[in-house]
CSV table of C-alpha atoms and ligand atoms in Angstrom, one decimal:
chain,number,residue,atom,x,y,z
A,1,UNK,CA,23.2,-17.9,23.6
A,2,UNK,CA,21.7,-14.5,23.2
A,3,UNK,CA,21.0,-14.4,19.5
A,4,UNK,CA,19.9,-10.8,19.4
A,5,UNK,CA,23.3,-9.4,20.4
A,6,UNK,CA,25.3,-11.5,17.9
A,7,UNK,CA,26.8,-9.7,15.0
A,8,UNK,CA,25.1,-10.6,11.7
A,9,UNK,CA,28.3,-12.5,10.7
A,10,UNK,CA,28.3,-14.6,13.9
A,11,UNK,CA,24.6,-15.2,13.4
A,12,UNK,CA,25.3,-16.7,10.0
A,13,UNK,CA,27.9,-19.0,11.6
A,14,UNK,CA,25.3,-19.9,14.2
A,15,UNK,CA,22.7,-20.8,11.6
A,16,UNK,CA,25.3,-22.9,9.7
A,17,UNK,CA,26.0,-24.9,12.9
A,18,UNK,CA,22.3,-25.4,13.4
A,19,UNK,CA,21.8,-26.5,9.8
A,20,UNK,CA,19.4,-23.6,9.1
A,21,UNK,CA,19.8,-22.1,5.6
A,22,UNK,CA,16.5,-20.2,5.5
A,23,UNK,CA,14.0,-19.4,8.3
A,24,UNK,CA,10.7,-17.5,8.8
A,25,UNK,CA,9.0,-15.6,11.6
A,26,UNK,CA,5.4,-15.4,10.7
A,27,UNK,CA,2.5,-13.8,12.7
A,28,UNK,CA,-0.1,-16.3,13.6
A,29,UNK,CA,-3.3,-14.4,14.0
A,30,UNK,CA,-5.3,-17.2,15.5
A,31,UNK,CA,-2.7,-18.0,18.1
A,32,UNK,CA,-1.8,-14.4,18.7
A,33,UNK,CA,1.9,-15.2,18.4
A,34,UNK,CA,4.9,-15.2,16.1
A,35,UNK,CA,5.6,-18.7,14.7
A,36,UNK,CA,9.2,-19.6,13.9
A,37,UNK,CA,10.1,-22.1,11.2
A,38,UNK,CA,12.9,-23.6,13.2
A,39,UNK,CA,13.4,-24.1,17.0
A,40,UNK,CA,16.9,-22.5,16.7
A,41,UNK,CA,15.4,-19.1,15.9
A,42,UNK,CA,12.6,-19.2,18.5
A,43,UNK,CA,14.3,-16.5,20.6
A,44,UNK,CA,13.9,-14.1,17.7
A,45,UNK,CA,10.2,-14.9,17.5
A,46,UNK,CA,9.9,-14.0,21.2
A,47,UNK,CA,12.0,-10.8,20.6
A,48,UNK,CA,9.4,-9.7,18.1
A,49,UNK,CA,6.4,-10.8,20.1
A,50,UNK,CA,7.5,-8.9,23.2
A,51,UNK,CA,8.5,-5.7,21.4
A,52,UNK,CA,6.1,-2.9,21.8
A,53,UNK,CA,7.9,-0.3,19.7
A,54,UNK,CA,8.7,-1.7,16.2
A,55,UNK,CA,6.9,-5.0,15.9
A,56,UNK,CA,3.3,-4.6,14.7
A,57,UNK,CA,2.1,-8.0,13.9
A,58,UNK,CA,4.2,-8.1,10.7
A,59,UNK,CA,2.7,-10.8,8.5
A,60,UNK,CA,6.1,-12.4,7.7
A,61,UNK,CA,9.8,-12.0,8.1
A,62,UNK,CA,11.9,-14.3,5.8
A,63,UNK,CA,15.7,-14.6,6.1
A,64,UNK,CA,18.3,-16.7,4.4
A,65,UNK,CA,22.1,-17.0,4.3
A,66,UNK,CA,22.8,-17.0,0.5
A,67,UNK,CA,24.3,-20.3,-0.4
A,68,UNK,CA,27.1,-19.0,-2.7
A,69,UNK,CA,28.0,-15.6,-1.4
A,70,UNK,CA,27.0,-16.2,2.3
A,71,UNK,CA,25.3,-12.8,2.6
A,72,UNK,CA,22.4,-12.5,5.2
A,73,UNK,CA,19.4,-11.6,3.1
A,74,UNK,CA,15.9,-10.8,4.4
A,75,UNK,CA,12.4,-9.8,3.2
A,76,UNK,CA,10.2,-8.1,5.8
A,77,UNK,CA,6.5,-8.0,5.0
A,78,UNK,CA,4.3,-5.9,7.2
A,79,UNK,CA,0.7,-5.6,6.0
A,80,UNK,CA,-0.6,-6.7,2.6
A,81,UNK,CA,-4.3,-5.7,2.7
A,82,UNK,CA,-3.8,-3.2,-0.1
A,83,UNK,CA,-1.6,-5.6,-2.1
A,84,UNK,CA,1.7,-7.5,-2.0
A,85,UNK,CA,4.4,-6.0,0.2
A,86,UNK,CA,6.4,-3.4,-1.8
A,87,UNK,CA,9.6,-1.6,-0.9
A,88,UNK,CA,13.2,-1.5,-1.7
A,89,UNK,CA,16.1,-3.7,-0.7
A,90,UNK,CA,18.8,-2.0,1.5
A,91,UNK,CA,22.4,-3.2,1.7
A,92,UNK,CA,23.6,-1.9,5.0
A,93,UNK,CA,25.9,-2.6,7.9
A,94,UNK,CA,24.4,-3.7,11.3
A,95,UNK,CA,26.1,-4.2,14.6
A,96,UNK,CA,23.7,-6.9,15.9
A,97,UNK,CA,21.0,-9.3,14.8
A,98,UNK,CA,18.5,-7.2,16.8
A,99,UNK,CA,19.4,-4.0,14.9
A,100,UNK,CA,19.2,-5.8,11.6
A,101,UNK,CA,15.7,-7.2,12.4
A,102,UNK,CA,14.5,-3.9,13.9
A,103,UNK,CA,15.6,-2.0,10.8
A,104,UNK,CA,13.7,-4.4,8.6
A,105,UNK,CA,10.4,-4.3,10.5
A,106,UNK,CA,10.5,-0.5,11.0
A,107,UNK,CA,11.2,0.1,7.3
A,108,UNK,CA,8.5,-2.4,6.2
A,109,UNK,CA,5.9,-0.7,8.4
A,110,UNK,CA,7.0,2.6,7.0
A,111,UNK,CA,6.3,1.3,3.5
A,112,UNK,CA,2.8,0.2,4.5
A,113,UNK,CA,2.1,3.8,5.6
A,114,UNK,CA,3.8,5.4,2.7
A,115,UNK,CA,2.0,3.3,0.1
A,116,UNK,CA,-1.3,3.7,1.8
A,117,UNK,CA,-1.0,7.4,2.1
A,118,UNK,CA,0.0,7.7,-1.6
A,119,UNK,CA,-3.1,5.8,-2.5
A,120,UNK,CA,-1.1,2.9,-4.1
A,121,UNK,CA,-2.6,-0.5,-4.2
A,122,UNK,CA,0.4,-2.0,-2.6
A,123,UNK,CA,1.1,-3.3,0.9
A,124,UNK,CA,4.3,-2.6,2.9
A,125,UNK,CA,7.5,-4.6,2.7
A,126,UNK,CA,11.3,-4.1,2.7
A,127,UNK,CA,14.4,-6.1,1.9
A,128,UNK,CA,17.5,-5.9,4.1
A,129,UNK,CA,20.9,-7.4,3.4
A,130,UNK,CA,23.7,-7.2,6.0
A,131,UNK,CA,27.0,-5.8,4.8
A,132,UNK,CA,29.9,-7.6,6.4
A,133,UNK,CA,28.4,-11.0,6.1
A,134,UNK,CA,29.6,-13.5,3.4
A,135,UNK,CA,31.7,-12.3,0.6
A,136,UNK,CA,32.5,-8.6,0.2
A,137,UNK,CA,30.8,-6.7,-2.6
A,138,UNK,CA,33.8,-4.8,-4.1
A,139,UNK,CA,34.3,-7.4,-6.9
A,140,UNK,CA,31.6,-6.6,-9.5
A,141,UNK,CA,31.1,-10.3,-10.3
A,142,UNK,CA,30.5,-11.2,-6.6
A,143,UNK,CA,28.3,-8.2,-6.2
A,144,UNK,CA,26.2,-9.3,-9.2
A,145,UNK,CA,25.9,-12.8,-7.7
A,146,UNK,CA,24.8,-11.3,-4.3
A,147,UNK,CA,21.9,-9.6,-6.0
A,148,UNK,CA,21.1,-12.6,-8.2
A,149,UNK,CA,20.9,-14.7,-5.1
A,150,UNK,CA,18.6,-12.1,-3.6
A,151,UNK,CA,16.4,-12.4,-6.7
A,152,UNK,CA,16.3,-16.2,-6.3
A,153,UNK,CA,15.3,-15.7,-2.7
A,154,UNK,CA,12.5,-13.3,-3.7
A,155,UNK,CA,11.3,-15.8,-6.3
A,156,UNK,CA,11.0,-18.4,-3.5
A,157,UNK,CA,8.6,-16.1,-1.7
A,158,UNK,CA,6.1,-16.5,-4.5
A,159,UNK,CA,5.2,-12.8,-4.7
A,160,UNK,CA,4.3,-11.8,-1.1
A,161,UNK,CA,7.1,-9.2,-1.4
A,162,UNK,CA,8.0,-7.2,-4.5
A,163,UNK,CA,11.4,-5.6,-4.2
A,164,UNK,CA,13.0,-2.4,-5.5
A,165,UNK,CA,16.1,-0.2,-5.1
A,166,UNK,CA,17.1,1.3,-1.7
A,167,UNK,CA,20.1,2.6,0.1
A,168,UNK,CA,23.3,0.7,-0.8
A,169,UNK,CA,21.7,-0.8,-3.9
A,170,UNK,CA,21.9,0.7,-7.4
A,171,UNK,CA,19.7,0.4,-10.4
A,172,UNK,CA,22.4,-1.8,-12.0
A,173,UNK,CA,22.2,-4.1,-9.0
A,174,UNK,CA,18.4,-4.3,-9.8
A,175,UNK,CA,19.3,-5.8,-13.2
A,176,UNK,CA,20.9,-8.8,-11.4
A,177,UNK,CA,17.8,-9.1,-9.2
A,178,UNK,CA,15.6,-8.9,-12.2
A,179,UNK,CA,17.5,-11.7,-13.9
A,180,UNK,CA,16.3,-14.0,-11.2
A,181,UNK,CA,12.8,-12.9,-10.3
A,182,UNK,CA,9.8,-11.2,-11.8
A,183,UNK,CA,8.9,-9.8,-8.3
A,184,UNK,CA,10.9,-6.6,-8.6
A,185,UNK,CA,10.5,-3.0,-9.8
A,186,UNK,CA,13.0,-0.2,-10.2
A,187,UNK,CA,14.8,-2.0,-13.0
A,188,UNK,CA,16.7,0.0,-15.6
A,189,UNK,CA,14.8,1.6,-18.5
A,190,UNK,CA,16.7,-0.6,-20.9
A,191,UNK,CA,14.8,-3.6,-19.7
A,192,UNK,CA,11.4,-1.9,-19.3
A,193,UNK,CA,11.8,-0.4,-15.9
A,194,UNK,CA,11.5,3.2,-14.5
A,195,UNK,CA,15.1,3.5,-13.5
A,196,UNK,CA,16.4,5.7,-10.7
A,197,UNK,CA,13.6,7.0,-8.5
A,198,UNK,CA,15.6,9.6,-6.6
A,199,UNK,CA,14.9,12.6,-8.8
A,200,UNK,CA,11.1,12.3,-8.4
A,201,UNK,CA,11.6,11.7,-4.7
A,202,UNK,CA,13.5,15.0,-4.5
A,203,UNK,CA,10.7,16.8,-6.3
A,204,UNK,CA,8.2,15.4,-3.8
A,205,UNK,CA,10.2,16.6,-0.8
A,206,UNK,CA,10.2,20.1,-2.3
A,207,UNK,CA,6.4,20.0,-2.4
A,208,UNK,CA,6.3,19.0,1.2
A,209,UNK,CA,8.5,21.9,2.1
A,210,UNK,CA,6.3,24.3,0.2
A,211,UNK,CA,3.2,23.1,2.0
A,212,UNK,CA,4.9,23.5,5.4
A,213,UNK,CA,6.0,27.0,4.7
A,214,UNK,CA,2.6,28.0,3.4
A,215,UNK,CA,0.9,26.5,6.5
A,216,UNK,CA,3.2,28.6,8.7
A,217,UNK,CA,2.4,31.7,6.7
A,218,UNK,CA,6.0,32.0,5.7
A,219,UNK,CA,5.5,32.2,1.9
A,220,UNK,CA,7.4,30.3,-0.6
A,221,UNK,CA,10.9,28.8,-0.8
A,222,UNK,CA,12.2,31.9,-2.7
A,223,UNK,CA,14.8,33.6,-0.6
A,224,UNK,CA,14.9,30.9,2.1
A,225,UNK,CA,17.8,29.0,3.6
A,226,UNK,CA,17.7,25.2,3.5
A,227,UNK,CA,20.0,22.8,5.2
A,228,UNK,CA,20.4,19.4,3.5
A,229,UNK,CA,21.9,16.4,5.3
A,230,UNK,CA,23.2,14.0,2.7
A,231,UNK,CA,24.0,14.9,-0.9
A,232,UNK,CA,23.4,11.6,-2.4
A,233,UNK,CA,20.9,10.3,-5.0
A,234,UNK,CA,18.1,12.4,-3.5
A,235,UNK,CA,20.1,15.2,-1.9
A,236,UNK,CA,21.9,16.2,-5.1
A,237,UNK,CA,18.8,16.7,-7.3
A,238,UNK,CA,17.1,18.3,-4.3
A,239,UNK,CA,19.7,21.1,-4.3
A,240,UNK,CA,19.0,21.6,-8.0
A,241,UNK,CA,15.2,21.8,-7.5
A,242,UNK,CA,15.6,24.2,-4.6
A,243,UNK,CA,17.8,26.4,-6.7
A,244,UNK,CA,15.1,26.5,-9.3
A,245,UNK,CA,12.7,27.7,-6.6
A,246,UNK,CA,15.0,30.6,-5.9
A,247,UNK,CA,16.3,29.7,-2.4
A,248,UNK,CA,18.8,32.2,-1.2
A,249,UNK,CA,21.2,29.7,0.4
A,250,UNK,CA,21.8,26.0,0.8
A,251,UNK,CA,24.1,24.4,3.3
A,252,UNK,CA,24.7,20.8,2.6
A,253,UNK,CA,26.6,18.1,4.5
A,254,UNK,CA,27.9,14.7,3.5
A,255,UNK,CA,30.4,12.2,4.9
A,256,UNK,CA,31.8,11.5,1.5
A,257,UNK,CA,34.5,14.0,0.5
A,258,UNK,CA,33.7,13.5,-3.2
A,259,UNK,CA,30.4,15.4,-2.8
A,260,UNK,CA,32.5,18.6,-2.6
A,261,UNK,CA,32.4,18.6,-6.4
A,262,UNK,CA,28.7,19.6,-6.2
A,263,UNK,CA,29.8,23.1,-5.3
A,264,UNK,CA,30.7,24.0,-8.9
A,265,UNK,CA,27.6,22.5,-10.4
A,266,UNK,CA,25.1,25.3,-9.6
A,267,UNK,CA,26.5,28.6,-10.8
A,268,UNK,CA,24.9,31.5,-9.0
A,269,UNK,CA,23.6,29.5,-6.1
A,270,UNK,CA,25.0,30.2,-2.7
A,271,UNK,CA,25.9,26.6,-1.8
A,272,UNK,CA,28.1,25.7,1.1
A,273,UNK,CA,29.2,22.1,1.4
A,274,UNK,CA,30.5,20.6,4.6
A,275,UNK,CA,32.2,17.3,4.7
A,276,UNK,CA,31.6,15.8,8.2
A,277,UNK,CA,32.4,12.6,10.2
A,278,UNK,CA,29.8,9.8,10.2
A,279,UNK,CA,27.5,10.5,13.1
A,280,UNK,CA,28.0,14.3,13.0
A,281,UNK,CA,24.5,15.8,12.9
A,282,UNK,CA,25.5,19.4,13.4
A,283,UNK,CA,23.9,20.4,10.1
A,284,UNK,CA,20.5,19.8,11.8
A,285,UNK,CA,21.2,22.8,14.1
A,286,UNK,CA,21.7,25.2,11.2
A,287,UNK,CA,19.8,28.5,11.5
A,288,UNK,CA,17.8,27.7,8.3
A,289,UNK,CA,14.1,28.0,7.3
A,290,UNK,CA,14.0,24.3,6.5
A,291,UNK,CA,16.2,21.3,7.5
A,292,UNK,CA,16.0,18.3,5.2
A,293,UNK,CA,17.4,15.0,6.5
A,294,UNK,CA,18.3,13.1,3.3
A,295,UNK,CA,21.0,10.7,4.6
A,296,UNK,CA,20.1,8.0,7.2
A,297,UNK,CA,17.3,7.4,9.6
A,298,UNK,CA,17.2,8.0,13.4
A,299,UNK,CA,18.8,11.4,13.3
A,300,UNK,CA,16.0,13.2,15.2
A,301,UNK,CA,16.6,12.3,18.8
A,302,UNK,CA,16.8,13.8,22.3
A,303,UNK,CA,20.4,14.7,21.4
A,304,UNK,CA,19.6,16.6,18.2
A,305,UNK,CA,16.0,18.0,18.6
A,306,UNK,CA,17.0,20.5,21.3
A,307,UNK,CA,19.6,22.0,18.9
A,308,UNK,CA,17.2,22.5,16.0
A,309,UNK,CA,16.7,26.1,15.0
A,310,UNK,CA,14.7,25.8,11.8
A,311,UNK,CA,10.9,25.9,12.1
A,312,UNK,CA,10.5,23.1,9.6
A,313,UNK,CA,12.0,19.6,9.2
A,314,UNK,CA,11.1,18.0,5.9
A,315,UNK,CA,13.4,15.5,4.2
A,316,UNK,CA,13.6,12.2,2.3
A,317,UNK,CA,15.3,9.9,4.8
A,318,UNK,CA,13.2,7.1,6.0
A,319,UNK,CA,12.5,6.7,9.8
A,320,UNK,CA,14.0,10.1,10.8
A,321,UNK,CA,12.8,9.8,14.4
A,322,UNK,CA,14.9,7.6,16.6
A,323,UNK,CA,11.9,6.8,18.6
A,324,UNK,CA,8.7,7.7,16.8
A,325,UNK,CA,6.4,8.6,19.7
A,326,UNK,CA,9.0,10.2,22.0
A,327,UNK,CA,10.7,12.2,19.4
A,328,UNK,CA,7.6,13.4,17.7
A,329,UNK,CA,6.4,14.8,21.0
A,330,UNK,CA,9.8,16.4,21.6
A,331,UNK,CA,9.6,18.1,18.2
A,332,UNK,CA,6.2,19.5,19.0
A,333,UNK,CA,7.4,20.8,22.4
A,334,UNK,CA,10.3,22.5,20.6
A,335,UNK,CA,7.8,24.1,18.2
A,336,UNK,CA,9.2,22.5,15.1
A,337,UNK,CA,6.9,21.5,12.3
A,338,UNK,CA,7.9,18.0,11.3
A,339,UNK,CA,6.4,16.6,8.1
A,340,UNK,CA,6.9,12.8,8.4
A,341,UNK,CA,9.1,11.0,5.8
A,342,UNK,CA,6.3,8.6,4.7
A,343,UNK,CA,4.2,11.6,3.7
A,344,UNK,CA,6.7,13.5,1.6
A,345,UNK,CA,9.2,10.9,0.2
A,346,UNK,CA,6.6,8.8,-1.6
A,347,UNK,CA,7.7,9.6,-5.1
A,348,UNK,CA,10.4,6.9,-5.2
A,349,UNK,CA,7.8,4.1,-4.8
A,350,UNK,CA,5.2,6.0,-6.8
A,351,UNK,CA,7.6,6.2,-9.7
A,352,UNK,CA,8.3,2.5,-9.8
A,353,UNK,CA,5.5,0.6,-8.1
A,354,UNK,CA,3.2,0.3,-11.1
A,355,UNK,CA,5.9,-0.3,-13.7
A,356,UNK,CA,4.0,-3.3,-15.1
A,357,UNK,CA,1.2,-0.9,-16.3
A,358,UNK,CA,3.6,0.8,-18.7
A,359,UNK,CA,4.6,4.4,-19.4
A,360,UNK,CA,3.0,7.5,-20.6
A,361,UNK,CA,5.0,10.7,-21.3
A,362,UNK,CA,4.6,13.1,-18.4
A,363,UNK,CA,2.5,10.4,-16.9
A,364,UNK,CA,-0.6,12.1,-15.3
A,365,UNK,CA,-0.8,9.3,-12.8
A,366,UNK,CA,2.6,10.2,-11.5
A,367,UNK,CA,2.6,14.0,-12.1
A,368,UNK,CA,-0.7,14.4,-10.1
A,369,UNK,CA,1.3,13.5,-6.9
A,370,UNK,CA,3.5,16.5,-7.5
A,371,UNK,CA,0.8,19.0,-8.5
A,372,UNK,CA,-1.8,20.9,-6.5
A,373,UNK,CA,-5.1,19.8,-8.2
A,374,UNK,CA,-5.4,16.3,-6.9
A,375,UNK,CA,-6.5,16.2,-3.2
A,376,UNK,CA,-4.1,13.4,-2.5
A,377,UNK,CA,-1.0,15.1,-3.9
A,378,UNK,CA,1.9,15.5,-1.6
A,379,UNK,CA,1.2,19.3,-1.4
A,380,UNK,CA,-2.5,19.0,-0.7
A,381,UNK,CA,-2.3,16.1,1.6
A,382,UNK,CA,0.5,17.8,3.6
A,383,UNK,CA,-1.7,20.9,4.0
A,384,UNK,CA,-4.7,18.8,5.0
A,385,UNK,CA,-2.6,16.9,7.6
A,386,UNK,CA,-1.1,20.2,9.0
A,387,UNK,CA,-4.5,21.8,9.3
A,388,UNK,CA,-6.0,18.7,11.0
A,389,UNK,CA,-3.0,18.6,13.4
A,390,UNK,CA,-3.5,22.3,14.3
A,391,UNK,CA,-7.3,21.7,14.8
A,392,UNK,CA,-7.0,18.6,16.8
A,393,UNK,CA,-3.8,19.3,18.8
A,394,UNK,CA,-2.2,16.1,17.5
A,395,UNK,CA,1.2,16.2,15.8
A,396,UNK,CA,1.3,16.1,12.0
A,397,UNK,CA,3.1,12.7,12.2
A,398,UNK,CA,0.2,11.3,14.4
A,399,UNK,CA,-2.4,12.6,12.0
A,400,UNK,CA,-0.6,11.2,9.0
A,401,UNK,CA,-0.1,7.9,10.8
A,402,UNK,CA,-3.7,7.5,11.8
A,403,UNK,CA,-4.8,8.2,8.3
A,404,UNK,CA,-2.2,5.7,6.9
A,405,UNK,CA,-3.3,3.0,9.3
A,406,UNK,CA,-6.9,3.4,8.3
A,407,UNK,CA,-6.1,3.3,4.6
A,408,UNK,CA,-3.6,0.4,4.9
A,409,UNK,CA,-6.4,-1.9,6.1
A,410,UNK,CA,-8.5,-1.4,3.0
A,411,UNK,CA,-8.6,-4.6,1.1
A,412,UNK,CA,-7.5,-4.7,-2.5
A,413,UNK,CA,-10.6,-4.6,-4.6
A,414,UNK,CA,-9.6,-7.3,-7.0
A,415,UNK,CA,-7.0,-9.4,-5.2
A,416,UNK,CA,-8.2,-9.3,-1.6
A,417,UNK,CA,-5.6,-10.0,1.1
A,418,UNK,CA,-3.3,-11.8,-1.3
A,419,UNK,CA,0.0,-11.3,0.5
A,420,UNK,CA,-1.4,-13.0,3.6
A,421,UNK,CA,-2.7,-15.9,1.5
A,422,UNK,CA,0.7,-16.3,-0.1
A,423,UNK,CA,2.5,-16.3,3.3
A,424,UNK,CA,0.0,-18.9,4.6
A,425,UNK,CA,0.7,-21.0,1.6
A,426,UNK,CA,4.5,-20.7,2.1
A,427,UNK,CA,4.1,-21.9,5.7
A,428,UNK,CA,1.8,-24.8,4.7
A,429,UNK,CA,4.2,-26.0,2.0
A,430,UNK,CA,7.2,-25.9,4.3
A,431,UNK,CA,9.2,-22.9,3.0
A,432,UNK,CA,12.6,-22.9,4.5
A,433,UNK,CA,12.7,-26.5,5.4
B,1,NAI,P1,22.3,7.8,-1.0
B,1,NAI,O1,23.0,6.7,-0.3
B,1,NAI,O2,22.5,8.0,-2.4
B,1,NAI,O3,22.7,9.2,-0.3
B,1,NAI,C1,22.8,9.4,1.1
B,1,NAI,C2,24.0,10.3,1.3
B,1,NAI,O4,24.1,10.7,2.6
B,1,NAI,C3,25.3,9.7,0.8
B,1,NAI,O5,26.0,10.7,0.0
B,1,NAI,C4,26.1,9.6,2.2
B,1,NAI,O6,27.5,9.7,2.0
B,1,NAI,C5,25.4,10.7,3.0
B,1,NAI,N1,25.5,10.5,4.4
B,1,NAI,C6,25.4,9.3,5.2
B,1,NAI,N2,25.5,9.6,6.5
B,1,NAI,C7,25.6,11.0,6.6
B,1,NAI,C8,25.7,11.9,7.6
B,1,NAI,N3,25.7,11.5,8.9
B,1,NAI,N4,25.8,13.2,7.4
B,1,NAI,C9,25.8,13.7,6.1
B,1,NAI,N5,25.7,12.8,5.0
B,1,NAI,C10,25.6,11.5,5.3
B,1,NAI,O7,20.8,7.6,-0.6
B,1,NAI,P2,19.5,8.3,-1.2
B,1,NAI,O8,18.9,7.4,-2.3
B,1,NAI,O9,19.9,9.7,-1.6
B,1,NAI,O10,18.5,8.3,0.0
B,1,NAI,C11,18.6,9.2,1.0
B,1,NAI,C12,17.5,8.9,2.1
B,1,NAI,O11,16.3,9.0,1.5
B,1,NAI,C13,17.6,7.4,2.6
B,1,NAI,O12,17.3,7.4,4.0
B,1,NAI,C14,16.6,6.7,1.8
B,1,NAI,O13,16.0,5.6,2.5
B,1,NAI,C15,15.5,7.8,1.6
B,1,NAI,N6,14.7,7.6,0.5
B,1,NAI,C16,15.2,7.5,-0.8
B,1,NAI,C17,14.4,7.4,-1.9
B,1,NAI,C18,15.0,7.4,-3.3
B,1,NAI,O14,14.2,7.5,-4.2
B,1,NAI,N7,16.3,7.3,-3.4
B,1,NAI,C19,13.0,7.2,-1.8
B,1,NAI,C20,12.5,7.4,-0.4
B,1,NAI,C21,13.3,7.5,0.6
């Protein structure tokens, strides 16, 4: 049976038949291969091992079928030199097991780079749950149980991965996670958390846009036209911040008709909202100064890149390039300045990652990422990356990635390579068996 092409729901049935409730795929450095906890999932270990695009010796992939709700739940840990793997949990629909696994490993790797570039002492990790497996989440009690079971799962991982909110998950859902594990951030302020990270994320994206325009000698955002794909948790406040910067016009698109209501919310702003079909990326071809993908990943591809008219692409969506190397090169050929997501969308994780250290009003440790006095702020680091790209002929994404790779291998000054030690211990003590 070709496991990779099974739907996640059929995969859950397969695991049940094989008597596998939880499994892991762990990188074995000494053997130079991926070790699977159960023979039944060996083909997935080989899939990762043979992949040259997304798999990058991820320290550990852990998956379970939740025992009560039946949802396929995973934790993907990429690299933990700087600290435990940190990144949000996504609840999303996948066609196949392969697309589920690929999304997890790509997102986890992206978190490694994002956290390292932001200077956070955290490694890279991501949670992914597959919509359409187990019980549906429309009943609030069931939904709560899905996230509680996710929290129990994270507890079982002993802290190699610390979860947070992501697409498809709300801050309320995080309360349910928190009830069952201490290894989470992004919990509501009422229980000591930092709440919704989307507003700071939008502020950070604005700083990236400002750096790009300055680098190109195009001045500030005032009077510019910006196209925003996705008017959700990040896209909506982004519109507000851009309005404050004096943009002349914003064209926004969403697949959710209820987002039309935004039109009345910004008096005096020339805001055009288009409701489109899922998969309609025509907003990216808008004749704007900046295009901001703030919906889903993979939207920059050989289909869309030739249609781009804006000189700058800078948005919040994770993994905007369908194929990182190919599409980065295509963007450069097209003469489009692309600021990579992991450089400009860091504020979500910056806002929540260090919740356990408490809060200070207008926290300087957070605000410095948004200013222009700290050399590692989004604005200054973006300028530095763009200048280095121009000087070296590399793309900005390449420059940022090389820097992120280097930083991500720095070992945590107090805790060493703790995540890897935890994963080693999980394997030794028979996790999943
Ligand atoms: P969200 O789910 O609240 O908003 C996404 C919006 O995009 C929704 O309104 C959805 O209807 C819309 N959408 C989906 N497909 C679309 C399409 N083809 N065309 C137009 N609109 C479409 O998600 P959120 O939190 O705003 O995040 C947006 C992106 O930014 C995601 O890729 C997320 O991973 C990334 N991100 C979010 C952070 C945060 O703090 N929320 C932090 C870092 C990254």
